[in-house]
mmCIF file of C-alpha atoms and ligand atoms in Angstrom:
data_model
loop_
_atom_site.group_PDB
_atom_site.id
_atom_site.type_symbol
_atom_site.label_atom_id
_atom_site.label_comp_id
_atom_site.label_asym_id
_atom_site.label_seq_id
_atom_site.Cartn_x
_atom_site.Cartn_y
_atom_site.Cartn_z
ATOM 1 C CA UNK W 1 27.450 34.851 -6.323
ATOM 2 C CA UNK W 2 27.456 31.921 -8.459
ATOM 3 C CA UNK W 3 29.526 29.361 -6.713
ATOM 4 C CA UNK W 4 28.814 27.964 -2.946
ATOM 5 C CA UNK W 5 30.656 28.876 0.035
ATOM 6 C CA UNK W 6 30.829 27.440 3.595
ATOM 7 C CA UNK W 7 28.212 30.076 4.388
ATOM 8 C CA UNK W 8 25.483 29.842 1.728
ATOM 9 C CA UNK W 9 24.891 28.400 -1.425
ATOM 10 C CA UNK W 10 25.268 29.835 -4.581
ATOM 11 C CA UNK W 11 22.627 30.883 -7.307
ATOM 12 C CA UNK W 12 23.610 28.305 -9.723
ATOM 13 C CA UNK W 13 23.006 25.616 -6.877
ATOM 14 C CA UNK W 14 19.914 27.317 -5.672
ATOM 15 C CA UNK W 15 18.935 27.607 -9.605
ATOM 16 C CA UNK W 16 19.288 23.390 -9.953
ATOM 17 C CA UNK W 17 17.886 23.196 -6.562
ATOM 18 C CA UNK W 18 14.433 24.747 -6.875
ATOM 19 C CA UNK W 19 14.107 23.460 -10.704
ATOM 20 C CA UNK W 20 14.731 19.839 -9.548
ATOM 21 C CA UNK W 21 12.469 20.256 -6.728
ATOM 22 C CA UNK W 22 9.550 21.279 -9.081
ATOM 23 C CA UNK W 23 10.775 18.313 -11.807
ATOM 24 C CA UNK W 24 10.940 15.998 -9.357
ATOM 25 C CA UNK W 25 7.121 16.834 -7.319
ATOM 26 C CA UNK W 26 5.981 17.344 -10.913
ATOM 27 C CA UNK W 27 6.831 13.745 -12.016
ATOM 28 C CA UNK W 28 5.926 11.925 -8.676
ATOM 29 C CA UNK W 29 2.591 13.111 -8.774
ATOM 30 C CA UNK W 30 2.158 12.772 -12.324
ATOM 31 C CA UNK W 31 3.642 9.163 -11.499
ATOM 32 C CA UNK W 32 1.206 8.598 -9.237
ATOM 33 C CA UNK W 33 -1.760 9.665 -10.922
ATOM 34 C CA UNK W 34 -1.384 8.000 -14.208
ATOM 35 C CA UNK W 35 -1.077 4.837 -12.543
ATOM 36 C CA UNK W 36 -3.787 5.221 -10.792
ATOM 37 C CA UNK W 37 -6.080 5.721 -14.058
ATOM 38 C CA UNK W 38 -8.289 3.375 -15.193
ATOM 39 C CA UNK W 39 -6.653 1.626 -18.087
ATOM 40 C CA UNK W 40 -7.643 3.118 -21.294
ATOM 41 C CA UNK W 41 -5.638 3.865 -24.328
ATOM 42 C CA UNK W 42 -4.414 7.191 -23.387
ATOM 43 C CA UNK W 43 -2.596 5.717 -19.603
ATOM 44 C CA UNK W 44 0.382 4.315 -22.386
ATOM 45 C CA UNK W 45 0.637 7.532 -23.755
ATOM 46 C CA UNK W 46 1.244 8.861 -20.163
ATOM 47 C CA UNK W 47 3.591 6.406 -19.325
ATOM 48 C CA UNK W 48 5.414 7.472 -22.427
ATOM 49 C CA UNK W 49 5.641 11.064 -21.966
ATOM 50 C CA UNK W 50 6.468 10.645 -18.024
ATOM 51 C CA UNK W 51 9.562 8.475 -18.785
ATOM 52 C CA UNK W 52 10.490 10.961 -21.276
ATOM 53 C CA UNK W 53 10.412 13.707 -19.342
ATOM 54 C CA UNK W 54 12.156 11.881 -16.400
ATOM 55 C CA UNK W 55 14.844 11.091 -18.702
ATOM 56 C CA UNK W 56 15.151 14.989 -19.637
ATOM 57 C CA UNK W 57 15.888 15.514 -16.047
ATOM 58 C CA UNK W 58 18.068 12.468 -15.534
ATOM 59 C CA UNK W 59 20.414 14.688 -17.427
ATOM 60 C CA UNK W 60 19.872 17.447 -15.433
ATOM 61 C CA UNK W 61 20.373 15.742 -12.422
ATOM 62 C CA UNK W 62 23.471 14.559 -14.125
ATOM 63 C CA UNK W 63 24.757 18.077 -14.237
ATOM 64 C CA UNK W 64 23.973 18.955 -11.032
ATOM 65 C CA UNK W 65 26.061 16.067 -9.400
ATOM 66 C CA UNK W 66 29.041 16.990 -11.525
ATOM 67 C CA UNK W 67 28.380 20.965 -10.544
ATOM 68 C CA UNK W 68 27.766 19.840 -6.860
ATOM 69 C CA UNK W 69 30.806 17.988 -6.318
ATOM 70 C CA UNK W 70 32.797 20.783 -7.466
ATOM 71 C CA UNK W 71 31.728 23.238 -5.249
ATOM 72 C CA UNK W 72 32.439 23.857 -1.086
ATOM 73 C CA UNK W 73 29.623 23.535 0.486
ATOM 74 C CA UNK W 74 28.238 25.743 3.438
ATOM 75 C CA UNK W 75 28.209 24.203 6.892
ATOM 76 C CA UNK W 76 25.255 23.443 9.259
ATOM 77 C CA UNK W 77 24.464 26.058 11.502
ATOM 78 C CA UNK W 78 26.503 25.635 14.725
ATOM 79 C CA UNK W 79 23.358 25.576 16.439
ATOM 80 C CA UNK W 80 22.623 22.242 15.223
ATOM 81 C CA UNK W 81 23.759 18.929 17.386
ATOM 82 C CA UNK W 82 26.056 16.613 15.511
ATOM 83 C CA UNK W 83 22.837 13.925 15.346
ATOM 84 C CA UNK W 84 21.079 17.117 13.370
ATOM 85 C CA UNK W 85 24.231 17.622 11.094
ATOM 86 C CA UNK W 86 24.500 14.058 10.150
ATOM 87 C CA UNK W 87 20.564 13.557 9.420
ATOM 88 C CA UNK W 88 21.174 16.201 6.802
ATOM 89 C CA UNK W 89 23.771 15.251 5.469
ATOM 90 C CA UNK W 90 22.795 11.509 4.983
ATOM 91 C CA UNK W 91 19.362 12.871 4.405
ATOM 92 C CA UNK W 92 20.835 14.960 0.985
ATOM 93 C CA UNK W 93 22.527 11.317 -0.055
ATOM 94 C CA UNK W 94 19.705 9.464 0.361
ATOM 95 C CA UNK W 95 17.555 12.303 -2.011
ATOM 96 C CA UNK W 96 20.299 11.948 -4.519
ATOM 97 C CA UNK W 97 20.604 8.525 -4.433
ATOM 98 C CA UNK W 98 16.227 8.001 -4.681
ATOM 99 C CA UNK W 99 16.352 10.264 -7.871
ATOM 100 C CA UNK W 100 19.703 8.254 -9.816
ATOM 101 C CA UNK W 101 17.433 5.111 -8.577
ATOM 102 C CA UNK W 102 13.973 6.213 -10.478
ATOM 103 C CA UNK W 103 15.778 7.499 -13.046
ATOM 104 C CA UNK W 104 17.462 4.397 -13.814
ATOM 105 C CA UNK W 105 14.938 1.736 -12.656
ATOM 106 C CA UNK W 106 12.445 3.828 -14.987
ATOM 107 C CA UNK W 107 14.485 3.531 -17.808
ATOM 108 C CA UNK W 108 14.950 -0.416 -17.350
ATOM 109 C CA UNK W 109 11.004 -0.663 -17.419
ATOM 110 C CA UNK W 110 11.064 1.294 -20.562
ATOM 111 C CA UNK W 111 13.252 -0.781 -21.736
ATOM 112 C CA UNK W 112 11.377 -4.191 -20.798
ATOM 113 C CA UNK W 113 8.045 -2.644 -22.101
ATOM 114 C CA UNK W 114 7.700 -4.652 -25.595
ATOM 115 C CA UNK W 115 7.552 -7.569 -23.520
ATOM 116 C CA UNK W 116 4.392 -6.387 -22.402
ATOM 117 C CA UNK W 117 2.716 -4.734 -24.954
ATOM 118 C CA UNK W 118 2.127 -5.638 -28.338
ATOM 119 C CA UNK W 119 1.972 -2.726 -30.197
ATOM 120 C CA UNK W 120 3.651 0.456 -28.500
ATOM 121 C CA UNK W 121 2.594 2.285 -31.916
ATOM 122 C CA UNK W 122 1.213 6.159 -31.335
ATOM 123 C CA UNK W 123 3.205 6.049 -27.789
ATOM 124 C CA UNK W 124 6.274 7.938 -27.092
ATOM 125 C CA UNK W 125 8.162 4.671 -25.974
ATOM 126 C CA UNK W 126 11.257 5.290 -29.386
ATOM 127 C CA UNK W 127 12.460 7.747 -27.351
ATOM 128 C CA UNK W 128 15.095 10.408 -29.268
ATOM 129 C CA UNK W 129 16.605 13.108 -27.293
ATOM 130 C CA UNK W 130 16.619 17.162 -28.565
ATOM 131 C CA UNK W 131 15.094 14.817 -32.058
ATOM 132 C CA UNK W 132 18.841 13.603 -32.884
ATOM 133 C CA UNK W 133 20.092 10.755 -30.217
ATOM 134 C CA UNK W 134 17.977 7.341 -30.290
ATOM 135 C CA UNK W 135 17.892 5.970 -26.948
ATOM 136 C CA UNK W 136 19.285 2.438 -26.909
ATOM 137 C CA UNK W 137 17.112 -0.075 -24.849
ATOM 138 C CA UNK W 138 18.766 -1.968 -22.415
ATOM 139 C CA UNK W 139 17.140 -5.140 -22.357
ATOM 140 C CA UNK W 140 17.409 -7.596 -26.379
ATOM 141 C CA UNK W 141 14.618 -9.826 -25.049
ATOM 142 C CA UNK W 142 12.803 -9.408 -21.412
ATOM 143 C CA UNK W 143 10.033 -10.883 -20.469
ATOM 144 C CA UNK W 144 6.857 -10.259 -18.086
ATOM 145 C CA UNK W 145 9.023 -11.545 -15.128
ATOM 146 C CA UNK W 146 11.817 -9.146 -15.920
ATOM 147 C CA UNK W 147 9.963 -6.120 -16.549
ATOM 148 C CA UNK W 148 7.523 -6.529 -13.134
ATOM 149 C CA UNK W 149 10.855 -6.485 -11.355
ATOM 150 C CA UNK W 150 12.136 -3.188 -12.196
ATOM 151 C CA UNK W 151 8.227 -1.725 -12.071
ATOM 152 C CA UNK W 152 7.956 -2.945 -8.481
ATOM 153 C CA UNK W 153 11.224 -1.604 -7.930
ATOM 154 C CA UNK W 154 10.262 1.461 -9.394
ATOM 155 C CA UNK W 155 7.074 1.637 -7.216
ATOM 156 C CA UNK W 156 9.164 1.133 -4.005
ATOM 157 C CA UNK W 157 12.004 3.611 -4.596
ATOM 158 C CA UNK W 158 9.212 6.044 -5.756
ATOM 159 C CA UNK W 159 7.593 5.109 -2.109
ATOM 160 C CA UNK W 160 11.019 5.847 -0.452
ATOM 161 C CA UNK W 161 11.837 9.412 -2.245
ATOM 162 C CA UNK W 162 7.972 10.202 -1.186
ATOM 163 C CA UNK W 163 8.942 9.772 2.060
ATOM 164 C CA UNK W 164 12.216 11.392 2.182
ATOM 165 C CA UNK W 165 10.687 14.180 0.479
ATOM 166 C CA UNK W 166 8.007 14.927 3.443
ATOM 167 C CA UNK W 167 10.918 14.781 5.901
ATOM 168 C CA UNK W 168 13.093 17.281 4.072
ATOM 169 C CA UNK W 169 10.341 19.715 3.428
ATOM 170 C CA UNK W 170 9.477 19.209 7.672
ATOM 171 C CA UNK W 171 13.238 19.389 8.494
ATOM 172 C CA UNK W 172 13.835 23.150 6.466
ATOM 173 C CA UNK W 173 10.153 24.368 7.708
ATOM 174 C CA UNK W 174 11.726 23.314 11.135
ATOM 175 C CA UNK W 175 14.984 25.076 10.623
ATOM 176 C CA UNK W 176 12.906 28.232 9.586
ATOM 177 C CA UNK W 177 10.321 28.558 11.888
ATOM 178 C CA UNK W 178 11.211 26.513 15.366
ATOM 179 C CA UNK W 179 14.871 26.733 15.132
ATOM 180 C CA UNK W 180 15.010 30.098 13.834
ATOM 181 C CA UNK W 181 18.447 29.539 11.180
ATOM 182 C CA UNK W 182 19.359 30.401 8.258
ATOM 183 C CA UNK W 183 18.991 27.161 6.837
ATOM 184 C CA UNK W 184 15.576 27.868 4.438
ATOM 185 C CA UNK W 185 17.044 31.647 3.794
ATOM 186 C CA UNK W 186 20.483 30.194 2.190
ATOM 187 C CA UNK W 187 18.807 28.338 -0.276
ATOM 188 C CA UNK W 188 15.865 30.825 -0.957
ATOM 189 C CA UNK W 189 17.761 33.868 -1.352
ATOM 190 C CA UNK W 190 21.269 32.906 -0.803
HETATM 191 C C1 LIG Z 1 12.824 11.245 -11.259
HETATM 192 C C2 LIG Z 1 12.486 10.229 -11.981
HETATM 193 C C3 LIG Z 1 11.169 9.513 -11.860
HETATM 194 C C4 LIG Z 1 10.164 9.649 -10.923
HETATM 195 C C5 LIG Z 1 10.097 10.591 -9.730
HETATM 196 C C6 LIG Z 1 9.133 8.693 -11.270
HETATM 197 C C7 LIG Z 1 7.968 8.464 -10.563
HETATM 198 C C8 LIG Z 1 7.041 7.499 -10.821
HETATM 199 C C9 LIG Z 1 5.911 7.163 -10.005
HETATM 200 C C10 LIG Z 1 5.529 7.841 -8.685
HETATM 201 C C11 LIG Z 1 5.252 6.144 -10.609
HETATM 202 C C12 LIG Z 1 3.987 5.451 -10.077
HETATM 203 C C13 LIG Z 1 4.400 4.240 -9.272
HETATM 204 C C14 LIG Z 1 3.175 3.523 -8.751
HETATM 205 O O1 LIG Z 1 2.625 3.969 -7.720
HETATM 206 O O2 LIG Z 1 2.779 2.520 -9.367
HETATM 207 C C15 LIG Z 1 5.953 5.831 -11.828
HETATM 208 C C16 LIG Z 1 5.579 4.854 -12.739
HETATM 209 C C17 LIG Z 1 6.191 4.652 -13.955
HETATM 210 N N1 LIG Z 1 7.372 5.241 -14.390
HETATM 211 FE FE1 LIG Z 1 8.421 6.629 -13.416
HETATM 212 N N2 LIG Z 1 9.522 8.029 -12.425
HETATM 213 C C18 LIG Z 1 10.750 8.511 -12.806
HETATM 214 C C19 LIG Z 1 11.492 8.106 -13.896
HETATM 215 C C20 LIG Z 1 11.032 7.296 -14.909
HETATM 216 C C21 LIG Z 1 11.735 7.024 -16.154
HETATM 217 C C22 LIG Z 1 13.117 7.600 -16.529
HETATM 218 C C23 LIG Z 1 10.942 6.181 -16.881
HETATM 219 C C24 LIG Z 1 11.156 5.608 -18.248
HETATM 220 C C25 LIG Z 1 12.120 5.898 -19.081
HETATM 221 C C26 LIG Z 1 9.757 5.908 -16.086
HETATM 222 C C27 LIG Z 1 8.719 5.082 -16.458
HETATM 223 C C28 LIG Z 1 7.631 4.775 -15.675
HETATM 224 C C29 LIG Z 1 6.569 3.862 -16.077
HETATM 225 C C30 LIG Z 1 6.467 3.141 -17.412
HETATM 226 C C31 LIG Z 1 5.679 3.766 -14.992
HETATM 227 C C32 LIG Z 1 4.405 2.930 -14.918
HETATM 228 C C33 LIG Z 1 4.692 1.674 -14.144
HETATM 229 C C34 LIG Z 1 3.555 0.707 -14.239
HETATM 230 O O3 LIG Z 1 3.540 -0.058 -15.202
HETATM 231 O O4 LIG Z 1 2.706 0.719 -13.354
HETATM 232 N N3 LIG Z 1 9.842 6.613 -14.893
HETATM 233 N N4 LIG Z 1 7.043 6.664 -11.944
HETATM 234 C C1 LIG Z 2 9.184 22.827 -1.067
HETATM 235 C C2 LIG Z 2 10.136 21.958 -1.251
HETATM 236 C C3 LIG Z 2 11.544 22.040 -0.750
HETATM 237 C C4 LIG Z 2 12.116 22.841 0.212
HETATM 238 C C5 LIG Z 2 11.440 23.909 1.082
HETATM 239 C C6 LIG Z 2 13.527 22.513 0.264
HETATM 240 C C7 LIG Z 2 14.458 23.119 1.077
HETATM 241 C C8 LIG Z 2 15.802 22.867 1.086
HETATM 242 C C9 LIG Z 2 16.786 23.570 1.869
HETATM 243 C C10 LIG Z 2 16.470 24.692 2.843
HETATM 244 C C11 LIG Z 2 18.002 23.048 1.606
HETATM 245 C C12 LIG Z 2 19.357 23.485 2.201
HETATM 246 C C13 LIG Z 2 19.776 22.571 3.300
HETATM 247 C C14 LIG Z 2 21.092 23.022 3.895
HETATM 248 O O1 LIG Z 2 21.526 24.146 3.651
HETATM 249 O O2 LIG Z 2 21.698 22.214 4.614
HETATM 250 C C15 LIG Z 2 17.811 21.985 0.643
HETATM 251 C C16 LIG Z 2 18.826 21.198 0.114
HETATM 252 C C17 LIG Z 2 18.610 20.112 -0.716
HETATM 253 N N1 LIG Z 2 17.416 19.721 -1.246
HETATM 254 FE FE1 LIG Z 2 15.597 20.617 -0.973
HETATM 255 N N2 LIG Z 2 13.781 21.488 -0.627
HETATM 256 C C18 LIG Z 2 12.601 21.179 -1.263
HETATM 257 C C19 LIG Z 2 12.413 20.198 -2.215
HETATM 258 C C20 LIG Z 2 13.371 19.287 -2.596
HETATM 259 C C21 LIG Z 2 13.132 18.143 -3.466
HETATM 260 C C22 LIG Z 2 11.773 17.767 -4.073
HETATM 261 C C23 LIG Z 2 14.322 17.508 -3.610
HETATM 262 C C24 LIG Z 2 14.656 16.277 -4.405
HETATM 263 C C25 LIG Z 2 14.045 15.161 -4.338
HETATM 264 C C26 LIG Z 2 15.319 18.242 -2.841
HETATM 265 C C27 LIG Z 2 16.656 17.891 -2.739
HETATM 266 C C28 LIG Z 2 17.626 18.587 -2.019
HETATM 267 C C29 LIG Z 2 19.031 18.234 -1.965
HETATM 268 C C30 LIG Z 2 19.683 17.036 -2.659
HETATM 269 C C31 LIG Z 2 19.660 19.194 -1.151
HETATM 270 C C32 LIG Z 2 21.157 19.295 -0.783
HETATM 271 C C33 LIG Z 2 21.743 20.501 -1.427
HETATM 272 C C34 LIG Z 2 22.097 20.264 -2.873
HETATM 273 O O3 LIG Z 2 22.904 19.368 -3.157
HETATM 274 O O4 LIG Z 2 21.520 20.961 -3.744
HETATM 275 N N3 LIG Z 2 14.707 19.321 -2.238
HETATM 276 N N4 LIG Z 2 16.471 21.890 0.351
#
């Protein structure tokens, strides 16, 4: 079955699910650890090659909103309290909303990072997509101020989808193993 229904979701939802999920523990940890480096010349090359790879799945994330919001969606168990079904569903915004957020506050630190560095030479910061489409920076001139904004913005949202993340994982091991639903099943094996 390809396309949702109110009782399960379908594989090209489970599909975008599972692949995001891996993207998006992939980059936070990579996130986390090349920050935590100690500065050397290969930490800018990281920082290049994590944005560009976050970008790659800003477009994939793009694709899944516009598949998502196409599709029916399958309804909490009836088991669950109306407190339950509202967590999850504001719990699902909030994840969306945290990834459009890093996505986008990443992309305006790329964009302030010549105000930082002198030479970006040898790092993946002139960023062109599937080696046709130039990515356009967003800021003409930023300077230190502008660009420790949106990387302590980056930081916190990065702290928030951390969070969020340990709470969803809890909340489908709950649903699996206390509450004994179909919850974890329906977007394993559909
Ligand atoms: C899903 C999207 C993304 C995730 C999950 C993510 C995650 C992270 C994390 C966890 C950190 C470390 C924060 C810290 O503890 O200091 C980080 C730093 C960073 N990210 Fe991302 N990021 C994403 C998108 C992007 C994008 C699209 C770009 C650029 C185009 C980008 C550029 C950077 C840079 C340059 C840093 C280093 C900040 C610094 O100067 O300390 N990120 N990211
Ligand atoms: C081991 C890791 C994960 C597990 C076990 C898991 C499990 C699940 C389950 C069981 C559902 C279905 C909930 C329902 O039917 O109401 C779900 C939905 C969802 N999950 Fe995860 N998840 C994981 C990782 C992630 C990550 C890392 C993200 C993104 C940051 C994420 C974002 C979402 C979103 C947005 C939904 C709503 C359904 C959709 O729009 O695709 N999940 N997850």
């Amino acid at each position: 079955m390809t396309r949702s229904t109110t009782e399960t979701w379908g594989s090209v939802t489970r599909a975008l699910h599972w692949l995001s999920a891996v993207l998006v523990l992939g980059i936070l940890a990579h996130g986390w650890w090349m920050t935590h480096l100690a500065p050397r010349d290969g930490r800018l090359w990281q920082y290049g090659t994590h944005g560009l790879i976050a970008v790659y799945f800003g477009m994939l994330l793009a694709l899944r909103l516009v598949w998502r919001l196409s599709e029916t969606t399958p309804h909490q168990p009836a088991t669950s309290a109306g407190w339950e079904k509202l967590a999850a569903h504001a719990g699902h915004i909030g994840l969306y909303l945290l990834m459009i957020g890093m996505v986008v506050s990443g992309y305006m630190l790329w964009s302030s990072f010549p105000a930082r560095f002198d030479a970006v030479r040898g790092v993946p910061f002139d960023y062109t997509l599937f080696g046709v489409f130039k990515l356009p920076a967003m800021h003409v001139a930023a300077d230190r101020g502008v660009s420790k904004y949106w990387e302590n913005l980056h930081e916190l949202l990065s702290h928030g989808l951390q969070i969020l993340v340990v709470v969803h994982i809890a909340a489908a091991i709950w649903h699996h193993r206390v509450k004994g639903d179909s919850v974890l099943t329906r977007m394993t094996r559909g």
